[in-house]
Amino acid sequence: MRRLKRRHDDGAFETLVRRWDARVLAFLTKASGDREAAKDLRQEVFIRLYRYGATYNPEYSFPTWLFQIASNVLSTWQAKEARGLQRLWKFEEEAARIPLADPGPGPRELAALDELNGRIEAAMKQFTLKERQLLLLRLDLELSYPEIATIMGAPESTMKSRFYATVKRLRSKIQETEGADTVDRRCYQ
Amino acid sequence: MNPNDDRTTRWLACLLGDLDPGETARVEAEMRADPDAAEDFKQFFEDTSEWAKRPVADAPINMTELAARTRGPADLRIGRARFRRAWPWAAVAATALLVAALSQTSFSMQLGGATLAWGDPPESEAVTRLESEISALNESYAALAADNLRLYSGFEEFVFSLQQLEFQLQVATAELARNQERESHTRYADMERLLQFAQQTRAALPYGNDPAALQASYNGRP
């Protein structure tokens, strides 16, 4: 990162990309819930990394800075998606076809999903983008609360309490789907 | 498990290592007191962590495409930033050059192929004469160069014909050597035949091939 910051070193940039590519893609895919969009967003993250490499502050860890970029890219993407959706809603006949809220997969669909991973993924779709990011930053990247607070631009204590609340809600959602699945299976037996 | 239960928060904090050692020991004791619930929660935590850490399978990023997209606007911005930093100095340098130029009684400079000049220096006639002499010299030099080129072409032709002659000489020498060899073979064969003929002729004579008799036949002659 120091080589990239000092001389715009292409070799250093490539090393960074190779090292972080998979983790950035996994983060973006799980946070956005959209695999195809995540591939484009991953490019955008690394383009920003290259362009703004000179603004990197070594006081922060590199992952903090990198995932701050990723978080900003996700926010921009979400805003664009929302604007696109609003434009679509102007057409009434189109609006009728667009689901207003993600109902999530039903019990039968859930049974077909890859058991627990499927349940977690389905439950995660009901969370906001910020909440999904928060979970991934703590559980996947194992960043500290001060680092997460820097990335998300919120106080550390808020991040900590929001993280606990999100995990508890996730637990509750998964238990709900487990219950529903059990009932559904009993009906079809 | 009740989501509003504070126990969940404590257990989660314990599993994440967010608690100090004293607090951790207390929460661990609490978990041991309800092993089924603790095991259930640990399983949920492990499953969620595993989901979060699970990689997403995809080909590595296309570096060529990425490199192409990292060029362009960013480089332009860098260029603009450099221009913004450099233009005051460039303006100072240009002003200094202008002041220096105006302070001269006469001035002349080449600017984009055009001559920018003012003033009429006293030595302008001499300079014109010198320029015409230089021009004449240039013409002489050009003529000399053309002559040299012609001479060089002639020399090249001469060298080429010399090389051809040398080749022809080599061919002729080889042919001569072959002819000489053929001639010596023929002479040798002729000599052999002559010797055989002589021996046969002598055998037909009265004294035969006896050398002493032959000598004796000569001795008797005058």
mmCIF file of C-alpha atoms in Angstrom:
data_model
loop_
_atom_site.group_PDB
_atom_site.id
_atom_site.type_symbol
_atom_site.label_atom_id
_atom_site.label_comp_id
_atom_site.label_asym_id
_atom_site.label_seq_id
_atom_site.Cartn_x
_atom_site.Cartn_y
_atom_site.Cartn_z
ATOM 1 C CA MET A 1 0.000 0.000 0.000
ATOM 2 C CA ARG A 2 2.912 2.307 0.756
ATOM 3 C CA ARG A 3 4.336 1.618 -2.770
ATOM 4 C CA LEU A 4 0.911 2.351 -4.321
ATOM 5 C CA LYS A 5 0.542 5.552 -2.305
ATOM 6 C CA ARG A 6 4.047 6.816 -3.065
ATOM 7 C CA ARG A 7 4.465 6.033 -6.733
ATOM 8 C CA HIS A 8 1.155 4.781 -8.097
ATOM 9 C CA ASP A 9 3.005 1.453 -8.495
ATOM 10 C CA ASP A 10 0.991 -0.845 -10.809
ATOM 11 C CA GLY A 11 2.778 -3.955 -9.501
ATOM 12 C CA ALA A 12 1.817 -3.083 -5.930
ATOM 13 C CA PHE A 13 -1.758 -2.446 -7.031
ATOM 14 C CA GLU A 14 -1.961 -5.849 -8.715
ATOM 15 C CA THR A 15 -0.618 -7.559 -5.579
ATOM 16 C CA LEU A 16 -3.273 -5.847 -3.458
ATOM 17 C CA VAL A 17 -6.017 -6.816 -5.880
ATOM 18 C CA ARG A 18 -4.912 -10.460 -5.970
ATOM 19 C CA ARG A 19 -4.711 -10.579 -2.163
ATOM 20 C CA TRP A 20 -8.102 -9.021 -1.436
ATOM 21 C CA ASP A 21 -10.172 -9.883 -4.513
ATOM 22 C CA ALA A 22 -11.901 -12.983 -3.129
ATOM 23 C CA ARG A 23 -12.742 -11.407 0.240
ATOM 24 C CA VAL A 24 -14.063 -8.225 -1.339
ATOM 25 C CA LEU A 25 -16.228 -10.253 -3.722
ATOM 26 C CA ALA A 26 -17.587 -12.430 -0.898
ATOM 27 C CA PHE A 27 -18.377 -9.331 1.190
ATOM 28 C CA LEU A 28 -20.119 -7.550 -1.683
ATOM 29 C CA THR A 29 -22.083 -10.637 -2.734
ATOM 30 C CA LYS A 30 -23.397 -11.354 0.752
ATOM 31 C CA ALA A 31 -24.035 -7.739 1.630
ATOM 32 C CA SER A 32 -25.831 -6.897 -1.620
ATOM 33 C CA GLY A 33 -27.515 -10.277 -2.026
ATOM 34 C CA ASP A 34 -26.985 -9.836 -5.767
ATOM 35 C CA ARG A 35 -24.207 -11.944 -7.225
ATOM 36 C CA GLU A 36 -24.092 -10.248 -10.636
ATOM 37 C CA ALA A 37 -24.143 -6.747 -9.196
ATOM 38 C CA ALA A 38 -21.373 -7.758 -6.773
ATOM 39 C CA LYS A 39 -19.039 -8.545 -9.690
ATOM 40 C CA ASP A 40 -19.438 -5.007 -11.073
ATOM 41 C CA LEU A 41 -19.153 -3.487 -7.607
ATOM 42 C CA ARG A 42 -15.917 -5.385 -7.021
ATOM 43 C CA GLN A 43 -14.406 -3.677 -10.089
ATOM 44 C CA GLU A 44 -15.602 -0.318 -8.817
ATOM 45 C CA VAL A 45 -13.991 -0.934 -5.407
ATOM 46 C CA PHE A 46 -10.591 -1.628 -6.954
ATOM 47 C CA ILE A 47 -10.857 1.273 -9.380
ATOM 48 C CA ARG A 48 -11.493 3.585 -6.431
ATOM 49 C CA LEU A 49 -8.616 1.961 -4.558
ATOM 50 C CA TYR A 50 -6.321 2.800 -7.478
ATOM 51 C CA ARG A 51 -7.606 6.323 -7.970
ATOM 52 C CA TYR A 52 -7.628 7.351 -4.347
ATOM 53 C CA GLY A 53 -4.580 5.327 -3.260
ATOM 54 C CA ALA A 54 -2.741 8.580 -2.599
ATOM 55 C CA THR A 55 -5.321 9.603 0.021
ATOM 56 C CA TYR A 56 -4.762 6.497 2.177
ATOM 57 C CA ASN A 57 -4.037 7.369 5.793
ATOM 58 C CA PRO A 58 -1.628 4.812 7.312
ATOM 59 C CA GLU A 59 -3.092 5.510 10.771
ATOM 60 C CA TYR A 60 -5.918 3.164 9.788
ATOM 61 C CA SER A 61 -5.439 -0.491 8.895
ATOM 62 C CA PHE A 62 -5.634 -1.322 5.209
ATOM 63 C CA PRO A 63 -8.750 -3.552 5.556
ATOM 64 C CA THR A 64 -10.543 -0.687 7.305
ATOM 65 C CA TRP A 65 -9.807 1.622 4.405
ATOM 66 C CA LEU A 66 -10.567 -0.978 1.736
ATOM 67 C CA PHE A 67 -13.913 -1.986 3.244
ATOM 68 C CA GLN A 68 -14.813 1.641 3.787
ATOM 69 C CA ILE A 69 -14.520 2.000 0.014
ATOM 70 C CA ALA A 70 -16.581 -1.193 -0.411
ATOM 71 C CA SER A 71 -19.218 0.153 1.966
ATOM 72 C CA ASN A 72 -19.415 3.462 0.057
ATOM 73 C CA VAL A 73 -19.709 1.588 -3.232
ATOM 74 C CA LEU A 74 -22.560 -0.497 -1.770
ATOM 75 C CA SER A 75 -24.384 2.617 -0.546
ATOM 76 C CA THR A 76 -24.091 4.258 -3.964
ATOM 77 C CA TRP A 77 -25.320 1.085 -5.613
ATOM 78 C CA GLN A 78 -28.302 0.829 -3.258
ATOM 79 C CA ALA A 79 -29.241 4.469 -3.882
ATOM 80 C CA LYS A 80 -29.095 3.894 -7.637
ATOM 81 C CA GLU A 81 -31.196 0.746 -7.316
ATOM 82 C CA ALA A 82 -33.780 2.636 -5.272
ATOM 83 C CA ARG A 83 -33.914 5.454 -7.843
ATOM 84 C CA GLY A 84 -34.347 2.908 -10.619
ATOM 85 C CA LEU A 85 -37.191 1.284 -8.712
ATOM 86 C CA GLN A 86 -38.903 4.636 -8.103
ATOM 87 C CA ARG A 87 -38.783 5.405 -11.813
ATOM 88 C CA LEU A 88 -40.393 2.061 -12.524
ATOM 89 C CA TRP A 89 -43.153 2.668 -10.001
ATOM 90 C CA LYS A 90 -44.295 5.678 -11.984
ATOM 91 C CA PHE A 91 -45.814 3.258 -14.448
ATOM 92 C CA GLU A 92 -48.833 1.758 -12.731
ATOM 93 C CA GLU A 93 -49.065 -1.328 -14.861
ATOM 94 C CA GLU A 94 -45.385 -2.031 -14.178
ATOM 95 C CA ALA A 95 -45.769 -1.305 -10.491
ATOM 96 C CA ALA A 96 -48.341 -4.085 -10.191
ATOM 97 C CA ARG A 97 -45.746 -6.622 -11.208
ATOM 98 C CA ILE A 98 -43.030 -5.383 -8.867
ATOM 99 C CA PRO A 99 -43.097 -6.922 -5.380
ATOM 100 C CA LEU A 100 -43.254 -4.132 -2.812
ATOM 101 C CA ALA A 101 -41.396 -6.166 -0.233
ATOM 102 C CA ASP A 102 -39.383 -9.317 -0.469
ATOM 103 C CA PRO A 103 -41.699 -11.973 0.958
ATOM 104 C CA GLY A 104 -38.749 -14.344 1.283
ATOM 105 C CA PRO A 105 -38.842 -17.954 0.280
ATOM 106 C CA GLY A 106 -41.723 -20.064 1.533
ATOM 107 C CA PRO A 107 -41.327 -23.166 3.702
ATOM 108 C CA ARG A 108 -41.314 -25.496 0.694
ATOM 109 C CA GLU A 109 -38.678 -23.422 -1.097
ATOM 110 C CA LEU A 110 -36.658 -23.385 2.087
ATOM 111 C CA ALA A 111 -36.673 -27.171 2.231
ATOM 112 C CA ALA A 112 -35.103 -27.213 -1.209
ATOM 113 C CA LEU A 113 -32.424 -24.751 -0.170
ATOM 114 C CA ASP A 114 -29.071 -25.810 1.192
ATOM 115 C CA GLU A 115 -30.429 -26.325 4.709
ATOM 116 C CA LEU A 116 -28.844 -23.946 7.184
ATOM 117 C CA ASN A 117 -26.868 -21.774 4.745
ATOM 118 C CA GLY A 118 -30.058 -21.314 2.790
ATOM 119 C CA ARG A 119 -31.934 -20.335 5.953
ATOM 120 C CA ILE A 120 -29.272 -17.808 6.963
ATOM 121 C CA GLU A 121 -29.173 -16.345 3.469
ATOM 122 C CA ALA A 122 -32.951 -16.086 3.357
ATOM 123 C CA ALA A 123 -33.049 -14.458 6.770
ATOM 124 C CA MET A 124 -30.298 -12.020 5.793
ATOM 125 C CA LYS A 125 -32.395 -10.760 2.882
ATOM 126 C CA GLN A 126 -34.802 -9.311 5.399
ATOM 127 C CA PHE A 127 -32.095 -7.122 6.928
ATOM 128 C CA THR A 128 -30.977 -3.732 5.706
ATOM 129 C CA LEU A 129 -27.779 -3.269 3.744
ATOM 130 C CA LYS A 130 -26.086 -1.628 6.747
ATOM 131 C CA GLU A 131 -27.055 -4.512 9.024
ATOM 132 C CA ARG A 132 -25.727 -7.083 6.586
ATOM 133 C CA GLN A 133 -22.484 -5.167 6.263
ATOM 134 C CA LEU A 134 -22.180 -4.935 10.027
ATOM 135 C CA LEU A 135 -22.545 -8.690 10.447
ATOM 136 C CA LEU A 136 -20.013 -9.445 7.703
ATOM 137 C CA LEU A 137 -17.439 -6.943 8.931
ATOM 138 C CA ARG A 138 -17.525 -8.478 12.402
ATOM 139 C CA LEU A 139 -18.013 -12.170 11.652
ATOM 140 C CA ASP A 140 -16.203 -12.610 8.340
ATOM 141 C CA LEU A 141 -13.461 -9.993 8.447
ATOM 142 C CA GLU A 142 -13.273 -10.036 12.260
ATOM 143 C CA LEU A 143 -12.710 -6.298 12.397
ATOM 144 C CA SER A 144 -12.809 -4.537 15.752
ATOM 145 C CA TYR A 145 -15.667 -2.208 16.709
ATOM 146 C CA PRO A 146 -13.513 0.938 16.297
ATOM 147 C CA GLU A 147 -12.626 -0.232 12.773
ATOM 148 C CA ILE A 148 -16.259 -0.997 11.968
ATOM 149 C CA ALA A 149 -17.255 2.399 13.359
ATOM 150 C CA THR A 150 -14.735 4.065 11.019
ATOM 151 C CA ILE A 151 -16.045 2.139 8.026
ATOM 152 C CA MET A 152 -19.726 2.714 8.774
ATOM 153 C CA GLY A 153 -19.242 6.302 9.939
ATOM 154 C CA ALA A 154 -21.045 5.798 13.249
ATOM 155 C CA PRO A 155 -20.032 5.755 16.934
ATOM 156 C CA GLU A 156 -18.371 2.604 18.209
ATOM 157 C CA SER A 157 -20.978 2.018 20.939
ATOM 158 C CA THR A 158 -23.785 2.266 18.375
ATOM 159 C CA MET A 159 -22.085 -0.269 16.149
ATOM 160 C CA LYS A 160 -21.618 -2.658 19.048
ATOM 161 C CA SER A 161 -25.218 -2.507 20.260
ATOM 162 C CA ARG A 162 -26.561 -2.652 16.700
ATOM 163 C CA PHE A 163 -24.444 -5.705 15.993
ATOM 164 C CA TYR A 164 -25.803 -7.574 19.027
ATOM 165 C CA ALA A 165 -29.355 -6.583 18.120
ATOM 166 C CA THR A 166 -28.858 -7.777 14.546
ATOM 167 C CA VAL A 167 -27.470 -11.148 15.639
ATOM 168 C CA LYS A 168 -30.399 -11.636 18.013
ATOM 169 C CA ARG A 169 -32.872 -10.794 15.265
ATOM 170 C CA LEU A 170 -31.101 -13.159 12.908
ATOM 171 C CA ARG A 171 -31.381 -15.925 15.495
ATOM 172 C CA SER A 172 -35.056 -15.210 15.887
ATOM 173 C CA LYS A 173 -35.685 -15.212 12.107
ATOM 174 C CA ILE A 174 -33.887 -18.523 11.684
ATOM 175 C CA GLN A 175 -35.919 -20.055 14.499
ATOM 176 C CA GLU A 176 -39.094 -18.824 12.805
ATOM 177 C CA THR A 177 -38.199 -20.480 9.509
ATOM 178 C CA GLU A 178 -37.186 -23.670 11.328
ATOM 179 C CA GLY A 179 -40.590 -23.771 12.992
ATOM 180 C CA ALA A 180 -42.400 -23.093 9.743
ATOM 181 C CA ASP A 181 -40.426 -25.775 7.970
ATOM 182 C CA THR A 182 -41.221 -28.345 10.644
ATOM 183 C CA VAL A 183 -44.946 -27.553 10.375
ATOM 184 C CA ASP A 184 -44.771 -27.692 6.586
ATOM 185 C CA ARG A 185 -43.016 -31.058 6.589
ATOM 186 C CA ARG A 186 -45.595 -32.476 8.992
ATOM 187 C CA CYS A 187 -48.391 -31.358 6.613
ATOM 188 C CA TYR A 188 -46.844 -33.190 3.677
ATOM 189 C CA GLN A 189 -45.996 -36.384 5.513
ATOM 190 C CA MET B 1 -34.711 -18.413 22.773
ATOM 191 C CA ASN B 2 -36.185 -15.041 23.492
ATOM 192 C CA PRO B 3 -34.537 -12.364 21.346
ATOM 193 C CA ASN B 4 -35.048 -9.822 24.080
ATOM 194 C CA ASP B 5 -33.197 -12.011 26.518
ATOM 195 C CA ASP B 6 -30.016 -10.247 27.683
ATOM 196 C CA ARG B 7 -28.459 -13.651 28.139
ATOM 197 C CA THR B 8 -28.119 -13.931 24.354
ATOM 198 C CA THR B 9 -26.169 -10.676 24.261
ATOM 199 C CA ARG B 10 -23.853 -11.839 27.030
ATOM 200 C CA TRP B 11 -23.245 -15.203 25.391
ATOM 201 C CA LEU B 12 -22.583 -13.579 22.042
ATOM 202 C CA ALA B 13 -20.138 -11.115 23.601
ATOM 203 C CA CYS B 14 -18.403 -14.031 25.319
ATOM 204 C CA LEU B 15 -18.090 -16.041 22.107
ATOM 205 C CA LEU B 16 -16.753 -12.983 20.259
ATOM 206 C CA GLY B 17 -14.195 -12.295 22.991
ATOM 207 C CA ASP B 18 -15.678 -8.857 23.691
ATOM 208 C CA LEU B 19 -15.700 -9.377 27.481
ATOM 209 C CA ASP B 20 -12.939 -8.894 30.013
ATOM 210 C CA PRO B 21 -11.557 -12.079 31.699
ATOM 211 C CA GLY B 22 -13.692 -11.733 34.890
ATOM 212 C CA GLU B 23 -16.875 -11.239 32.937
ATOM 213 C CA THR B 24 -15.960 -14.076 30.565
ATOM 214 C CA ALA B 25 -15.579 -16.539 33.477
ATOM 215 C CA ARG B 26 -18.963 -15.490 34.864
ATOM 216 C CA VAL B 27 -20.744 -15.909 31.502
ATOM 217 C CA GLU B 28 -19.048 -19.260 30.895
ATOM 218 C CA ALA B 29 -20.378 -20.456 34.260
ATOM 219 C CA GLU B 30 -23.835 -19.248 33.203
ATOM 220 C CA MET B 31 -23.529 -21.255 29.986
ATOM 221 C CA ARG B 32 -22.491 -24.364 31.887
ATOM 222 C CA ALA B 33 -25.617 -23.998 34.018
ATOM 223 C CA ASP B 34 -27.826 -24.371 30.908
ATOM 224 C CA PRO B 35 -25.791 -26.647 28.647
ATOM 225 C CA ASP B 36 -28.552 -27.390 26.094
ATOM 226 C CA ALA B 37 -29.332 -23.731 25.456
ATOM 227 C CA ALA B 38 -25.617 -22.873 25.405
ATOM 228 C CA GLU B 39 -24.884 -25.646 22.918
ATOM 229 C CA ASP B 40 -27.781 -24.519 20.738
ATOM 230 C CA PHE B 41 -26.532 -20.935 20.758
ATOM 231 C CA LYS B 42 -22.923 -21.963 20.069
ATOM 232 C CA GLN B 43 -24.140 -23.987 17.098
ATOM 233 C CA PHE B 44 -26.067 -20.997 15.753
ATOM 234 C CA PHE B 45 -23.009 -18.770 16.213
ATOM 235 C CA GLU B 46 -20.712 -21.243 14.448
ATOM 236 C CA ASP B 47 -23.161 -21.705 11.583
ATOM 237 C CA THR B 48 -23.558 -17.959 11.103
ATOM 238 C CA SER B 49 -19.797 -17.380 11.259
ATOM 239 C CA GLU B 50 -19.286 -20.161 8.741
ATOM 240 C CA TRP B 51 -21.858 -18.625 6.416
ATOM 241 C CA ALA B 52 -20.147 -15.234 6.756
ATOM 242 C CA LYS B 53 -16.691 -16.686 6.055
ATOM 243 C CA ARG B 54 -17.804 -18.958 3.223
ATOM 244 C CA PRO B 55 -16.028 -17.830 0.040
ATOM 245 C CA VAL B 56 -17.964 -16.949 -3.084
ATOM 246 C CA ALA B 57 -16.713 -19.003 -6.003
ATOM 247 C CA ASP B 58 -15.822 -16.921 -9.009
ATOM 248 C CA ALA B 59 -12.920 -16.404 -11.410
ATOM 249 C CA PRO B 60 -10.330 -13.905 -10.206
ATOM 250 C CA ILE B 61 -10.865 -10.337 -11.261
ATOM 251 C CA ASN B 62 -9.878 -9.594 -14.862
ATOM 252 C CA MET B 63 -6.713 -7.558 -14.364
ATOM 253 C CA THR B 64 -6.511 -6.441 -18.012
ATOM 254 C CA GLU B 65 -10.010 -4.993 -17.904
ATOM 255 C CA LEU B 66 -9.382 -3.455 -14.515
ATOM 256 C CA ALA B 67 -6.098 -1.895 -15.652
ATOM 257 C CA ALA B 68 -7.874 -0.416 -18.685
ATOM 258 C CA ARG B 69 -10.572 1.082 -16.466
ATOM 259 C CA THR B 70 -8.100 2.503 -13.962
ATOM 260 C CA ARG B 71 -6.548 4.610 -16.729
ATOM 261 C CA GLY B 72 -8.167 7.571 -18.408
ATOM 262 C CA PRO B 73 -10.247 9.871 -16.210
ATOM 263 C CA ALA B 74 -7.952 9.372 -13.210
ATOM 264 C CA ASP B 75 -4.850 10.135 -15.283
ATOM 265 C CA LEU B 76 -6.600 13.170 -16.702
ATOM 266 C CA ARG B 77 -7.350 14.331 -13.189
ATOM 267 C CA ILE B 78 -3.703 13.857 -12.246
ATOM 268 C CA GLY B 79 -2.735 15.852 -15.343
ATOM 269 C CA ARG B 80 -5.139 18.624 -14.389
ATOM 270 C CA ALA B 81 -3.856 18.654 -10.827
ATOM 271 C CA ARG B 82 -0.270 18.927 -12.070
ATOM 272 C CA PHE B 83 -1.306 21.764 -14.387
ATOM 273 C CA ARG B 84 -3.012 23.533 -11.500
ATOM 274 C CA ARG B 85 0.166 23.243 -9.460
ATOM 275 C CA ALA B 86 2.480 24.270 -12.290
ATOM 276 C CA TRP B 87 0.636 27.092 -14.043
ATOM 277 C CA PRO B 88 1.612 29.936 -11.626
ATOM 278 C CA TRP B 89 5.282 29.081 -12.125
ATOM 279 C CA ALA B 90 4.803 28.836 -15.867
ATOM 280 C CA ALA B 91 3.141 32.281 -15.832
ATOM 281 C CA VAL B 92 6.062 33.755 -13.852
ATOM 282 C CA ALA B 93 8.578 32.246 -16.285
ATOM 283 C CA ALA B 94 6.659 33.565 -19.308
ATOM 284 C CA THR B 95 6.459 37.070 -17.826
ATOM 285 C CA ALA B 96 10.194 37.053 -17.076
ATOM 286 C CA LEU B 97 10.915 35.990 -20.645
ATOM 287 C CA LEU B 98 8.700 38.769 -22.012
ATOM 288 C CA VAL B 99 10.334 41.416 -19.835
ATOM 289 C CA ALA B 100 13.797 40.227 -20.866
ATOM 290 C CA ALA B 101 12.783 40.296 -24.502
ATOM 291 C CA LEU B 102 11.281 43.785 -24.324
ATOM 292 C CA SER B 103 14.377 45.148 -22.598
ATOM 293 C CA GLN B 104 16.470 44.366 -25.697
ATOM 294 C CA THR B 105 16.876 46.990 -28.508
ATOM 295 C CA SER B 106 16.152 44.255 -30.958
ATOM 296 C CA PHE B 107 14.660 40.851 -30.456
ATOM 297 C CA SER B 108 14.009 37.822 -32.529
ATOM 298 C CA MET B 109 12.715 34.400 -31.593
ATOM 299 C CA GLN B 110 11.218 31.350 -33.256
ATOM 300 C CA LEU B 111 7.687 30.665 -32.064
ATOM 301 C CA GLY B 112 5.845 27.709 -33.542
ATOM 302 C CA GLY B 113 7.705 27.955 -36.841
ATOM 303 C CA ALA B 114 7.183 31.724 -37.193
ATOM 304 C CA THR B 115 9.833 34.351 -36.463
ATOM 305 C CA LEU B 116 8.844 36.913 -33.900
ATOM 306 C CA ALA B 117 11.178 39.942 -34.170
ATOM 307 C CA TRP B 118 11.389 43.677 -33.779
ATOM 308 C CA GLY B 119 14.021 46.353 -33.809
ATOM 309 C CA ASP B 120 16.656 46.914 -36.553
ATOM 310 C CA PRO B 121 20.095 46.074 -35.247
ATOM 311 C CA PRO B 122 23.097 47.820 -36.979
ATOM 312 C CA GLU B 123 24.691 44.554 -37.863
ATOM 313 C CA SER B 124 21.603 43.328 -39.797
ATOM 314 C CA GLU B 125 23.321 43.876 -43.244
ATOM 315 C CA ALA B 126 26.318 41.823 -42.215
ATOM 316 C CA VAL B 127 23.997 39.183 -40.841
ATOM 317 C CA THR B 128 22.102 39.055 -44.163
ATOM 318 C CA ARG B 129 25.402 38.712 -46.055
ATOM 319 C CA LEU B 130 26.503 36.003 -43.691
ATOM 320 C CA GLU B 131 23.178 34.222 -44.155
ATOM 321 C CA SER B 132 23.531 34.305 -47.962
ATOM 322 C CA GLU B 133 27.101 32.966 -47.663
ATOM 323 C CA ILE B 134 25.874 30.193 -45.395
ATOM 324 C CA SER B 135 23.154 29.474 -47.906
ATOM 325 C CA ALA B 136 25.750 29.308 -50.744
ATOM 326 C CA LEU B 137 27.907 27.059 -48.611
ATOM 327 C CA ASN B 138 24.928 24.835 -47.993
ATOM 328 C CA GLU B 139 24.335 24.583 -51.741
ATOM 329 C CA SER B 140 28.016 23.721 -52.354
ATOM 330 C CA TYR B 141 27.838 21.154 -49.658
ATOM 331 C CA ALA B 142 24.720 19.641 -51.227
ATOM 332 C CA ALA B 143 26.449 19.456 -54.658
ATOM 333 C CA LEU B 144 29.512 17.885 -53.047
ATOM 334 C CA ALA B 145 27.336 15.357 -51.276
ATOM 335 C CA ALA B 146 25.635 14.484 -54.609
ATOM 336 C CA ASP B 147 29.063 14.025 -56.261
ATOM 337 C CA ASN B 148 30.167 11.848 -53.399
ATOM 338 C CA LEU B 149 27.070 9.777 -53.805
ATOM 339 C CA ARG B 150 27.694 9.325 -57.539
ATOM 340 C CA LEU B 151 31.331 8.451 -56.892
ATOM 341 C CA TYR B 152 30.358 5.980 -54.286
ATOM 342 C CA SER B 153 27.839 4.374 -56.665
ATOM 343 C CA GLY B 154 30.589 4.060 -59.329
ATOM 344 C CA PHE B 155 32.944 2.558 -56.795
ATOM 345 C CA GLU B 156 30.298 0.075 -55.773
ATOM 346 C CA GLU B 157 29.800 -0.975 -59.413
ATOM 347 C CA PHE B 158 33.553 -1.381 -59.825
ATOM 348 C CA VAL B 159 33.802 -3.561 -56.741
ATOM 349 C CA PHE B 160 30.925 -5.639 -58.018
ATOM 350 C CA SER B 161 32.549 -6.245 -61.409
ATOM 351 C CA LEU B 162 35.829 -7.083 -59.652
ATOM 352 C CA GLN B 163 33.985 -9.690 -57.618
ATOM 353 C CA GLN B 164 32.475 -11.134 -60.785
ATOM 354 C CA LEU B 165 35.944 -11.336 -62.401
ATOM 355 C CA GLU B 166 37.330 -13.082 -59.388
ATOM 356 C CA PHE B 167 34.544 -15.633 -59.551
ATOM 357 C CA GLN B 168 35.153 -16.245 -63.260
ATOM 358 C CA LEU B 169 38.884 -16.700 -62.550
ATOM 359 C CA GLN B 170 38.080 -19.266 -59.871
ATOM 360 C CA VAL B 171 35.844 -21.170 -62.310
ATOM 361 C CA ALA B 172 38.527 -21.097 -65.040
ATOM 362 C CA THR B 173 41.253 -22.253 -62.635
ATOM 363 C CA ALA B 174 39.145 -25.185 -61.510
ATOM 364 C CA GLU B 175 38.431 -26.133 -65.146
ATOM 365 C CA LEU B 176 42.167 -25.940 -65.960
ATOM 366 C CA ALA B 177 43.006 -28.198 -63.028
ATOM 367 C CA ARG B 178 40.424 -30.741 -64.186
ATOM 368 C CA ASN B 179 41.827 -30.650 -67.787
ATOM 369 C CA GLN B 180 45.402 -31.121 -66.555
ATOM 370 C CA GLU B 181 44.337 -34.124 -64.521
ATOM 371 C CA ARG B 182 42.535 -35.645 -67.522
ATOM 372 C CA GLU B 183 45.630 -35.011 -69.704
ATOM 373 C CA SER B 184 48.012 -36.695 -67.235
ATOM 374 C CA HIS B 185 45.689 -39.747 -67.080
ATOM 375 C CA THR B 186 45.666 -39.936 -70.880
ATOM 376 C CA ARG B 187 49.491 -39.623 -71.068
ATOM 377 C CA TYR B 188 49.967 -42.333 -68.488
ATOM 378 C CA ALA B 189 47.618 -44.680 -70.390
ATOM 379 C CA ASP B 190 49.403 -43.887 -73.697
ATOM 380 C CA MET B 191 52.789 -44.613 -72.099
ATOM 381 C CA GLU B 192 51.568 -47.928 -70.767
ATOM 382 C CA ARG B 193 50.225 -48.911 -74.163
ATOM 383 C CA LEU B 194 53.504 -47.841 -75.816
ATOM 384 C CA LEU B 195 55.546 -49.973 -73.402
ATOM 385 C CA GLN B 196 53.319 -52.972 -74.024
ATOM 386 C CA PHE B 197 53.664 -52.439 -77.784
ATOM 387 C CA ALA B 198 57.456 -52.122 -77.524
ATOM 388 C CA GLN B 199 57.702 -55.355 -75.524
ATOM 389 C CA GLN B 200 55.554 -57.177 -78.107
ATOM 390 C CA THR B 201 57.634 -55.734 -80.984
ATOM 391 C CA ARG B 202 60.904 -56.787 -79.339
ATOM 392 C CA ALA B 203 59.541 -60.274 -78.773
ATOM 393 C CA ALA B 204 58.908 -60.502 -82.504
ATOM 394 C CA LEU B 205 62.587 -59.648 -83.333
ATOM 395 C CA PRO B 206 65.297 -62.337 -83.588
ATOM 396 C CA TYR B 207 67.073 -61.370 -80.411
ATOM 397 C CA GLY B 208 63.832 -61.145 -78.487
ATOM 398 C CA ASN B 209 63.693 -59.420 -75.156
ATOM 399 C CA ASP B 210 67.231 -60.326 -74.208
ATOM 400 C CA PRO B 211 69.016 -57.058 -73.494
ATOM 401 C CA ALA B 212 72.466 -58.521 -74.028
ATOM 402 C CA ALA B 213 71.537 -59.795 -77.473
ATOM 403 C CA LEU B 214 70.070 -56.447 -78.330
ATOM 404 C CA GLN B 215 73.303 -54.736 -77.219
ATOM 405 C CA ALA B 216 75.278 -57.177 -79.225
ATOM 406 C CA SER B 217 73.220 -56.401 -82.330
ATOM 407 C CA TYR B 218 74.137 -52.742 -81.949
ATOM 408 C CA ASN B 219 77.786 -53.462 -81.219
ATOM 409 C CA GLY B 220 78.278 -54.955 -84.584
ATOM 410 C CA ARG B 221 77.047 -51.856 -86.351
ATOM 411 C CA PRO B 222 79.283 -49.138 -87.534
#
